[in-house]
Structures are given as C-alpha cells and as structure tokens.
Amino acid sequence: MKTKKSEMGLLSVIWVGVSFIAGITFTASFAGVVTGTNENGENIGVGIHILWIFALEGVVAFMCAWSFAKLVKYHPQANGGGAQYMRTAFGKFWGLFMGVINYSVIPLIGMGLIVSMVRQNFDGGDNNLVGFDSITGLPTGAWGAWGSLYLDLIAFGLYMFAATIIFFGIKRYKYVSVIIGYLTWGITVLIMIFGLVAGFTSDTSGLDQYINNTGLGFTTFSKTFTTCFFAFAGIETFIVSGKNIKDRSKNMPIAITIIMIATTIFYIIFTLIVMFAVNAPFEGNPNLQIFKKFNSEFLRKFGPWLIITCTILMRFNSSIQVTLYGGSTLEPLGSQRFISKVFNKENSESVPVAGVMTTIIIIVITGFLFLFIPDFVQGIVKRKSPFNYGTIANAASILLLLIYYFVIPTAMYQGYKKRVKIRIWEYVAWSITLILLSFIFVMYFIDLFKGFLKTDDIQSILASTFQLLYLVLLIVIIFVLYFAYHKKIMKNIKDNEDEYQKLLDYEKLFKIIELNN
C-alpha cells in the first residue's frame, strides 16, 4: 500500500502484511497436490506431508524475504524493491530485468484471484455446477463444460469493480480494505471453530486417511512446493512501499519475521483443521466440505455460503491491492525512462493512474489468454481446462522464485563487497535456499515440457504453451525496452537540460547508504 500522507507503524505493517498474504483460499489447490491421482488411478498426492512442506516453504519464504529486508535498510528508499537493489549492484539492464519480472507476476496473481474468487467455489463437491467425472473427465453438473467460462466472467466483473475503487481515492480504498479485512478474519476464525467441532463430533477422522495414503516423491514434492509457494506471495508489496514505513531499518526486519511466522503457522493449523474435518479425497475446494459432517441441515447449507462469502471478500480485497501494487511497480520504471514517463505521475490522491489503468488492461489481456481461451476450448472439446488455481499458482510461483533467485545473490554480492553487513549464518542459509530453488526450477521445466508430449490432450499442450510463451515474451520485452527504447530516449534526454538534471537527481537513489548500526 503506497501513501505519501502518513507512515505506517510496526503494528500496522504486520496487520496489513498478514491480511494480504494469509487467507483460507490457499486450499484451492489441495485436490491436486494433497489427494491427487494420475491417469492410472495411482495416488500422487503428498497427503499429511503437506504440513512439513508448508513449514519448509515458510523457512524458504522467510529467507527470501529476509534478503529484501536486509537490502531495504541500506538504500535511500524502497521504491522499486528488488529492481532498485539489482540495479544498484549490477547496473541498469539488470534493474530493468528485475522490474519487468517483478511486474510480470501481477497479471498471474490477478488470474489466480479471479479463478479462486468464484469458479473454485463451485468446481466439484456438493456445489457441482462445473464438475467433471474423476474417471472419464467428462463434464457433469448444471452448467457442464461451459461452466468455467460463465463463472470466470462473473469473477472478472467483480475484479473490474474492485479495480475501479482505487479511482475513488486512497482514503476510501483504505476504508474498504480495513472493513473487508476485519470481516474476512472474523469469518475465518468462525470457520476454524466449525472445522474443529466437525472433526471432534465425527465418528471418523480424515487425518488417518492422509497419513496412510501418500504418493510423495521428487516430482510430487516439487509440484506441491511450487504450487503452494504462491500462498506466500505478497511480501514484496511492503518492500516496495518501505519508504512509507516508520523507522524501516528497524521495523521492516521485525515485521517480515512476524508476518512470515504468523502466515506459516496459520497455513499449518488451517490445513490440519481441514484434514481433520474433511475425509479424503478432496473434491474441488475442500473448504466447502467442512460442513458435510454436521447433521444440521441448516449448517450443511449455510456453511458453504459462509466460506464462499469469505473467499469472495478476500479475493475482492486482494484485487484492489494487486492493481494498486501494479501501478506502483511501473512508477520507478517510468522515472528511470525504461518506459514512458507518464507512468511516474500520480493524481492528488497519490494514485499512479496511468500505471493502474495499464495494469487493468494487461490483466484483461492475460485473462483472455490464460482463462477465456482455455474455457472456450473446454466448452468445445468437453475436457476440463488445466487452467485451474493450481496451474496459475504454479506459473506465478516460478516467477516469484525467479525474483528471489536474483535478489538473494544481490544481497550476498553486496556483503562480499563490504557494502552491506552480512552474517555467516545468512550466507549459509541463503546458499541452501538457492540450492533448493535450483532444484524447483529444474523440476518445473521438466514438468512443463512433459505437457507437450501429451499429443492427445490439447488442454495440456495449451497449458504448457501459454506458460512457455509468457516467459519468452518477458525476455523479448526486456531486450526491446532496454536496447530499442531506453537507449534512444537517453540520447534525446541529454539535449534537454532540465529533464536530464531530474534524471541525474533520481540516480541518487541507486546507492548504498552508511548506517550506524
């Protein structure tokens, strides 16, 4: 959240951070990674192992975020986040590289929000409007094969409504965000209570099934790790707005530590409650099945709608924040003239209007590619689209991991140059983290290219094609912006004394500052 009118204190940063990152929607991928089966009917779900995988994810996410927390202390401001840090260490090209990669996650996060806002709530289970038979893969339910398209259009309309709230001003945006935050956490606590009651009052515990039925291996671990890492996305939002955090050199490391620990604990506890209350296998969104064990007809009907309301509110709130974050991410790129300078202008409410509008347009385009084309294909070929929450989360996670994959070496490099104070344990922990990230990257691309081998499955080919096309397109954009646009603009700016001086003044942000501590 970006504001020039006030600074956020430590407690405010922690509240906003936990509210933005943590939430009940992370279980949307559980049907595929916890209790999934392959085409031969073999169990490929990780089962109870999801608990220690989440703990490992929390440690990795913390170490990744810690590299940001370390670097934010030694820069004049946090504007640009990882892009600022990489440029300070390695030069302009790498600053642009990180800026584009950082921004490229926004549309994918938007897709994840749209899919899990509505579709995931009605995809299988008791609310089987877009269900598909687990054996034949053929559509069942009221809306059949075209259901995903209908539900995605509804969610897309809700996203557009959420995005427009930003234009009513930051003050109104804060009111909406805070109110929704309190509502969603209140409902979340209520859902957790119902889940515990359902587990303790039932004759059977779902935990036994998840303990005894697992298919853990290198492939299932890497898929689960990559998909679930998306649940930890968002800490970059507060790094980018770090210049508006009170006493950030002291408060940012504390905030990141508490946010990551609290988020990890919440995910583990909520997963335990879901497993306790819901018997395997999961069908669609397991959250909706928490109330199936109750004898009360009222609770069996009221419960799922309580979860649906919580999910929509949470995703609606995140849609507002992601759109504003996207606009703020473009601002430093415009200030450095990597893109048009129109993107560094803000209105009287400190809203980067051009950046926000561009983010909305890009999410519309990405939605057409990642959602609506696969939805149309699903309706025509009558085979379930692979572009569910898990697939989109997988694609977004690999870009998030790529960001950390570059920022961690940046922190280590600055430590090696004696510009930043790095302790031995940080070098060791970051080195181990990089080794793990390297493994995840290799497994991701192996799985990606396997999709092209399924010549009889057009949906799998589409999934792999769009993901690979997205990565290639990003590289092309980076080179075009730097060598075709930026180089030309810089030659013209040198002839304009006032504009050139402003750019030189902006360059002062790309340096390391001395700290007494």
XYZ file of C-alpha atoms in Angstrom:
517
model
C 0.000 0.000 0.000
C 1.501 3.273 -1.088
C 0.814 6.546 0.654
C 2.576 9.846 0.998
C 0.321 11.244 3.706
C 1.405 9.102 6.619
C 3.870 6.453 7.665
C 2.845 3.001 8.814
C 3.987 1.865 12.231
C 5.165 -1.651 13.062
C 1.743 -2.985 14.116
C 0.074 -1.548 11.008
C 2.645 -3.179 8.734
C 2.170 -6.555 10.449
C -1.644 -6.340 10.216
C -1.655 -5.324 6.549
C 1.018 -7.912 5.719
C -0.694 -10.886 7.335
C -4.116 -9.835 5.978
C -2.786 -9.573 2.428
C -0.736 -12.769 2.361
C -2.625 -15.241 4.574
C -6.161 -16.491 3.966
C -8.300 -19.592 3.523
C -8.064 -19.635 -0.291
C -4.677 -21.413 -0.315
C -6.511 -24.777 -0.064
C -7.875 -24.281 -3.604
C -5.046 -26.451 -4.983
C -5.356 -29.238 -2.401
C -7.441 -31.544 -4.608
C -4.463 -31.783 -6.964
C -1.465 -31.798 -4.637
C -2.730 -33.421 -1.414
C -5.057 -36.159 -2.706
C -4.433 -36.130 -6.462
C -4.336 -39.197 -8.714
C -2.749 -39.748 -12.141
C -4.325 -41.169 -15.290
C -3.693 -44.711 -13.974
C -5.552 -44.016 -10.737
C -2.348 -44.070 -8.682
C -2.106 -41.759 -5.680
C 0.201 -38.804 -6.389
C -0.919 -36.609 -3.501
C 1.510 -35.738 -0.715
C -1.087 -36.343 1.993
C -0.009 -35.466 5.540
C 3.409 -34.425 4.211
C 1.809 -31.117 3.222
C 2.362 -29.990 6.828
C 6.176 -30.170 6.802
C 6.212 -28.893 3.220
C 4.401 -25.781 4.428
C 6.906 -25.448 7.275
C 9.763 -25.715 4.750
C 8.011 -23.200 2.483
C 7.775 -20.812 5.416
C 11.510 -21.067 6.091
C 12.361 -20.577 2.405
C 9.916 -17.683 2.055
C 11.396 -16.094 5.160
C 14.947 -16.348 3.865
C 13.860 -14.919 0.509
C 12.033 -12.058 2.190
C 14.977 -11.556 4.554
C 17.186 -10.634 1.593
C 14.714 -7.816 0.845
C 14.648 -6.783 4.500
C 18.437 -6.662 4.604
C 18.757 -4.576 1.433
C 15.933 -2.156 2.259
C 17.983 -0.952 5.247
C 20.886 0.131 3.079
C 19.092 2.004 0.290
C 17.793 5.608 0.345
C 14.249 4.345 -0.202
C 12.461 1.163 -1.186
C 10.914 2.479 -4.386
C 11.197 -0.335 -6.906
C 12.102 -3.072 -4.438
C 14.256 -5.786 -5.999
C 14.703 -3.769 -9.205
C 16.359 -0.965 -7.232
C 18.640 -3.364 -5.393
C 19.760 -5.216 -8.523
C 20.418 -2.001 -10.413
C 22.476 -0.613 -7.532
C 24.610 -3.757 -7.570
C 24.805 -4.725 -11.258
C 23.665 -1.801 -13.405
C 20.712 -0.506 -15.416
C 19.976 -3.570 -17.540
C 19.550 -5.820 -14.510
C 17.429 -3.185 -12.820
C 15.085 -3.249 -15.828
C 15.221 -7.046 -15.903
C 14.047 -7.303 -12.306
C 11.471 -4.534 -12.762
C 9.807 -6.366 -15.666
C 9.918 -9.751 -13.913
C 8.519 -8.162 -10.755
C 5.662 -6.607 -12.711
C 5.006 -9.773 -14.736
C 3.814 -11.572 -11.610
C 0.926 -9.102 -11.213
C -1.249 -10.398 -14.101
C -0.747 -14.007 -12.985
C -1.668 -13.136 -9.414
C -4.734 -11.437 -10.884
C -5.625 -14.650 -12.720
C -5.245 -16.638 -9.509
C -7.524 -14.202 -7.706
C -10.164 -14.395 -10.446
C -10.154 -18.201 -10.626
C -10.371 -18.692 -6.863
C -12.863 -15.867 -6.325
C -15.854 -17.674 -7.832
C -15.036 -20.697 -10.014
C -13.158 -22.630 -7.340
C -16.151 -22.333 -5.020
C -18.385 -24.209 -7.475
C -15.892 -26.575 -9.089
C -16.896 -30.031 -7.866
C -18.105 -31.241 -4.488
C -21.612 -30.501 -3.264
C -21.823 -27.325 -5.368
C -21.186 -29.289 -8.550
C -22.028 -26.690 -11.181
C -18.842 -27.237 -13.184
C -17.893 -30.699 -12.027
C -16.052 -33.305 -14.097
C -16.174 -37.046 -13.557
C -12.906 -38.141 -11.881
C -12.595 -41.200 -14.155
C -13.907 -40.135 -17.568
C -13.100 -36.445 -17.279
C -16.453 -35.636 -18.885
C -18.489 -32.657 -17.635
C -21.288 -33.095 -15.127
C -23.468 -30.650 -13.206
C -25.880 -27.889 -14.112
C -23.603 -25.838 -16.384
C -21.423 -28.593 -17.750
C -18.363 -27.844 -19.831
C -19.205 -24.144 -20.300
C -19.497 -23.523 -16.559
C -15.905 -22.332 -16.113
C -16.468 -19.618 -18.723
C -19.635 -18.377 -17.022
C -18.077 -18.313 -13.550
C -14.846 -16.702 -14.752
C -16.872 -13.942 -16.422
C -18.671 -13.282 -13.120
C -15.371 -13.162 -11.234
C -13.857 -10.963 -13.927
C -16.717 -8.499 -13.486
C -16.091 -8.448 -9.714
C -12.400 -7.798 -10.345
C -13.179 -4.839 -12.617
C -15.458 -3.411 -9.926
C -12.724 -3.853 -7.300
C -10.133 -2.160 -9.513
C -12.303 0.923 -10.003
C -12.463 1.539 -6.225
C -8.873 2.812 -6.410
C -10.004 5.783 -8.505
C -12.263 6.969 -5.692
C -9.153 7.820 -3.689
C -6.741 6.236 -1.252
C -8.853 7.202 1.766
C -11.900 5.274 0.524
C -9.653 2.432 -0.569
C -8.288 2.175 2.990
C -11.799 2.127 4.472
C -12.898 -0.681 2.150
C -9.690 -2.650 2.739
C -9.853 -2.393 6.533
C -13.550 -3.283 6.747
C -13.120 -6.317 4.479
C -10.028 -7.346 6.452
C -11.929 -7.469 9.736
C -14.860 -9.281 8.125
C -12.740 -11.983 6.497
C -10.671 -12.719 9.599
C -13.825 -12.850 11.716
C -15.367 -15.367 9.310
C -12.075 -17.302 9.136
C -11.989 -17.803 12.918
C -15.638 -18.943 12.803
C -14.845 -21.455 10.034
C -11.923 -22.845 12.046
C -14.205 -23.333 15.064
C -16.782 -25.163 12.927
C -13.995 -27.310 11.460
C -12.802 -28.393 14.902
C -16.373 -29.181 16.003
C -16.958 -31.219 12.824
C -13.777 -33.223 13.414
C -14.361 -33.923 17.117
C -18.044 -34.847 16.715
C -17.486 -37.161 13.738
C -17.067 -40.934 14.009
C -14.126 -40.842 11.612
C -11.116 -38.527 11.387
C -9.825 -37.517 7.995
C -6.274 -37.343 9.380
C -5.900 -41.131 9.313
C -6.567 -41.183 5.571
C -3.964 -38.528 4.820
C -1.362 -40.286 6.973
C -1.822 -43.691 5.338
C -2.287 -42.615 1.706
C 0.580 -40.611 0.233
C 2.480 -40.565 -3.029
C 5.444 -38.431 -2.017
C 8.329 -38.320 -4.485
C 10.627 -35.818 -6.176
C 8.001 -34.866 -8.766
C 5.089 -34.579 -6.328
C 7.222 -32.653 -3.841
C 8.386 -30.106 -6.429
C 4.865 -29.666 -7.821
C 3.432 -29.164 -4.339
C 6.227 -26.808 -3.318
C 5.896 -24.647 -6.423
C 2.093 -24.524 -6.338
C 1.840 -23.776 -2.619
C 4.624 -21.179 -2.656
C 2.081 -18.888 -4.309
C 0.351 -18.753 -0.919
C 3.342 -16.831 0.480
C 3.304 -14.208 -2.280
C 2.835 -10.575 -1.322
C 5.698 -9.573 0.953
C 7.156 -7.594 -1.966
C 4.227 -5.201 -1.667
C 5.511 -3.908 1.629
C 9.110 -3.822 0.491
C 8.165 -1.610 -2.453
C 6.304 0.721 -0.082
C 9.074 0.526 2.504
C 9.861 4.238 2.253
C 6.471 4.890 3.898
C 7.184 2.661 6.886
C 8.235 4.371 10.069
C 11.830 3.613 11.079
C 12.032 0.980 8.329
C 15.644 -0.075 9.019
C 14.466 -1.307 12.410
C 10.796 -2.177 11.813
C 10.995 -3.914 8.433
C 13.068 -6.937 9.594
C 10.831 -7.314 12.654
C 7.668 -7.069 10.549
C 8.875 -9.583 7.965
C 9.847 -12.063 10.684
C 6.452 -11.855 12.394
C 4.487 -11.868 9.103
C 6.262 -14.975 7.787
C 5.999 -16.877 11.089
C 2.330 -15.972 11.577
C 1.454 -16.874 7.979
C 3.236 -20.244 8.148
C 1.588 -21.157 11.467
C -1.831 -20.196 10.107
C -1.389 -22.355 6.997
C -0.319 -25.390 9.039
C -3.133 -25.014 11.594
C -5.835 -24.406 8.972
C -4.580 -27.363 6.905
C -4.756 -29.593 9.967
C -8.321 -28.453 10.645
C -9.371 -29.097 7.029
C -7.805 -32.574 7.090
C -9.407 -33.255 10.475
C -12.870 -32.271 9.247
C -12.829 -33.481 5.617
C -12.281 -37.087 4.564
C -10.118 -37.860 1.541
C -10.193 -37.409 -1.347
C -10.832 -33.698 -1.719
C -13.312 -32.762 -4.437
C -12.907 -29.231 -5.713
C -12.417 -26.773 -2.864
C -12.074 -28.711 0.436
C -13.163 -25.690 2.472
C -16.715 -26.181 1.185
C -16.776 -29.726 2.551
C -16.029 -28.836 6.177
C -19.751 -28.697 6.968
C -20.660 -32.078 5.381
C -20.214 -33.934 8.673
C -22.841 -31.876 10.503
C -26.292 -33.417 10.948
C -27.908 -29.986 10.936
C -29.420 -29.256 7.514
C -29.074 -25.543 8.226
C -25.308 -25.803 8.817
C -24.836 -28.032 5.772
C -26.406 -25.330 3.603
C -25.269 -22.214 5.486
C -21.626 -23.285 5.918
C -20.576 -23.375 2.250
C -22.124 -19.964 1.637
C -20.213 -18.608 4.632
C -16.978 -19.827 3.035
C -17.981 -18.524 -0.391
C -18.669 -15.093 1.120
C -15.301 -15.094 2.904
C -13.481 -16.151 -0.275
C -15.112 -13.516 -2.470
C -14.451 -10.756 0.080
C -10.834 -11.827 0.497
C -10.187 -12.031 -3.241
C -12.055 -8.769 -3.841
C -9.803 -7.034 -1.325
C -6.660 -8.585 -2.806
C -7.753 -7.492 -6.288
C -7.768 -3.861 -5.152
C -4.316 -4.156 -3.596
C -2.755 -6.046 -6.516
C -3.992 -3.463 -9.031
C -2.608 -0.595 -6.967
C 0.632 -2.515 -6.470
C 0.900 -2.991 -10.229
C 0.581 0.740 -10.812
C 3.173 1.490 -8.145
C 5.573 -1.053 -9.664
C 5.508 0.769 -13.017
C 6.268 4.153 -11.411
C 10.038 3.635 -10.872
C 10.373 2.154 -14.375
C 8.864 5.352 -15.744
C 11.101 7.530 -13.571
C 14.187 5.786 -14.983
C 12.799 6.153 -18.531
C 12.721 2.440 -19.177
C 9.097 3.095 -20.136
C 7.144 6.292 -20.765
C 7.476 8.965 -18.049
C 3.677 9.175 -17.911
C 3.810 6.191 -15.542
C 5.618 8.144 -12.801
C 2.809 10.674 -12.445
C 0.283 10.474 -9.617
C -3.010 12.251 -9.041
C -3.905 14.317 -5.968
C -4.769 11.088 -4.087
C -1.296 9.608 -4.752
C -2.745 7.084 -7.211
C -0.488 6.285 -10.215
C -3.418 6.483 -12.626
C -1.563 5.507 -15.812
C 0.055 2.538 -14.081
C -3.248 1.361 -12.604
C -5.052 1.663 -15.950
C -2.239 -0.218 -17.691
C -2.372 -2.954 -15.065
C -6.111 -3.366 -15.587
C -5.641 -3.572 -19.377
C -2.833 -6.126 -19.058
C -4.914 -8.256 -16.674
C -7.729 -8.149 -19.258
C -5.316 -9.388 -21.955
C -3.827 -12.044 -19.670
C -7.322 -13.156 -18.710
C -8.160 -13.648 -22.374
C -5.063 -15.846 -22.854
C -4.958 -17.757 -19.576
C -8.673 -18.062 -18.805
C -11.123 -17.412 -21.590
C -9.346 -19.222 -24.456
C -8.914 -22.401 -22.323
C -12.528 -22.008 -21.118
C -13.739 -21.878 -24.739
C -11.644 -24.928 -25.598
C -13.087 -26.699 -22.567
C -16.608 -25.970 -23.773
C -15.844 -27.194 -27.287
C -13.795 -30.340 -26.588
C -15.663 -31.113 -23.363
C -12.449 -31.794 -21.409
C -11.584 -29.993 -18.189
C -9.292 -26.988 -18.586
C -5.899 -27.292 -16.855
C -6.002 -23.570 -16.082
C -7.326 -24.022 -12.579
C -5.986 -22.305 -9.486
C -3.142 -24.818 -9.172
C -1.791 -24.282 -12.689
C -1.912 -20.491 -12.446
C -0.400 -20.557 -8.963
C 2.367 -22.768 -10.352
C 3.198 -20.267 -13.116
C 3.099 -17.288 -10.731
C 5.209 -19.090 -8.137
C 8.027 -19.800 -10.578
C 8.291 -16.073 -11.365
C 8.249 -15.221 -7.663
C 11.020 -17.754 -7.105
C 12.928 -16.191 -10.013
C 12.728 -12.806 -8.279
C 14.171 -14.273 -5.092
C 16.712 -16.239 -7.116
C 18.255 -12.922 -8.191
C 17.710 -10.799 -5.077
C 19.410 -13.266 -2.724
C 22.702 -13.211 -4.739
C 22.392 -9.414 -4.830
C 22.431 -9.294 -1.033
C 25.336 -11.766 -0.906
C 27.258 -9.746 -3.503
C 26.824 -6.511 -1.538
C 28.018 -8.363 1.547
C 31.071 -9.636 -0.327
C 31.839 -6.048 -1.394
C 31.579 -4.962 2.274
C 28.793 -2.505 1.405
C 26.196 -4.388 3.459
C 26.791 -6.202 6.725
C 26.024 -9.896 6.181
C 26.484 -12.506 8.903
C 27.853 -16.031 8.388
C 24.506 -17.700 9.130
C 22.869 -15.544 6.432
C 25.405 -16.646 3.806
C 24.855 -20.305 4.748
C 21.041 -20.089 4.859
C 20.858 -18.184 1.554
C 23.188 -20.696 -0.126
C 20.981 -23.614 0.957
C 17.904 -21.700 -0.215
C 19.440 -21.148 -3.661
C 20.222 -24.864 -3.995
C 16.607 -25.736 -3.217
C 15.301 -23.090 -5.639
C 17.555 -24.504 -8.372
C 16.000 -27.944 -7.869
C 12.495 -26.480 -8.068
C 13.342 -24.644 -11.308
C 14.654 -27.815 -12.971
C 11.588 -29.833 -11.952
C 9.246 -27.055 -13.121
C 10.657 -27.033 -16.662
C 10.706 -30.842 -16.820
C 7.003 -30.862 -15.938
C 6.367 -28.007 -18.385
C 7.862 -29.856 -21.351
C 6.041 -33.061 -20.399
C 2.846 -31.222 -21.314
C 3.947 -31.069 -24.964
C 4.327 -34.865 -25.044
C 0.616 -35.396 -24.357
C -0.300 -35.129 -28.021
C -3.829 -36.444 -27.396
C -4.610 -33.749 -24.814
C -4.989 -30.264 -26.340
C -5.592 -28.710 -22.918
C -2.217 -29.864 -21.566
C -0.498 -28.583 -24.708
C -2.255 -25.219 -24.275
C -1.182 -25.029 -20.621
C 2.485 -25.627 -21.431
C 2.375 -23.363 -24.500
C 0.950 -20.359 -22.672
C 3.380 -20.676 -19.764
C 6.410 -21.000 -22.029
C 5.146 -18.211 -24.307
C 4.729 -15.939 -21.284
C 8.347 -16.489 -20.185
C 9.735 -15.959 -23.698
C 7.632 -12.824 -24.164
C 9.073 -11.334 -20.969
C 12.651 -11.792 -22.190
C 11.787 -10.187 -25.540
C 10.130 -7.215 -23.809
C 13.180 -6.665 -21.591
C 15.598 -6.509 -24.539
C 13.295 -4.306 -26.626
C 12.737 -1.843 -23.776
C 16.419 -1.559 -22.970
C 18.137 -1.560 -26.346
C 15.408 -0.152 -28.621
C 13.577 2.243 -26.293
C 15.761 3.252 -23.342
C 18.967 3.793 -25.323
C 17.153 6.037 -27.807
C 15.365 8.013 -25.078
C 18.618 8.638 -23.203
C 20.216 10.193 -26.286
C 17.279 12.591 -26.636
C 17.164 13.462 -22.913
C 20.776 14.659 -22.911
C 19.690 17.513 -25.164
C 17.085 18.612 -22.580
C 18.944 20.144 -19.652
C 16.027 20.250 -17.172
C 14.873 16.704 -17.810
C 18.421 15.375 -17.780
C 19.053 17.026 -14.397
C 15.896 15.441 -12.953
C 17.124 12.066 -14.131
C 20.524 12.645 -12.534
C 18.841 13.577 -9.254
C 16.821 10.347 -9.419
C 20.052 8.391 -9.877
C 20.942 9.224 -6.262
C 18.520 6.510 -5.163
C 20.783 3.828 -6.624
C 23.480 3.795 -3.996
C 24.269 2.197 -0.664
C 23.938 4.377 2.425
C 26.006 4.109 5.580
C 24.258 3.011 8.778
C 25.492 3.472 12.317
C 24.245 0.020 13.252
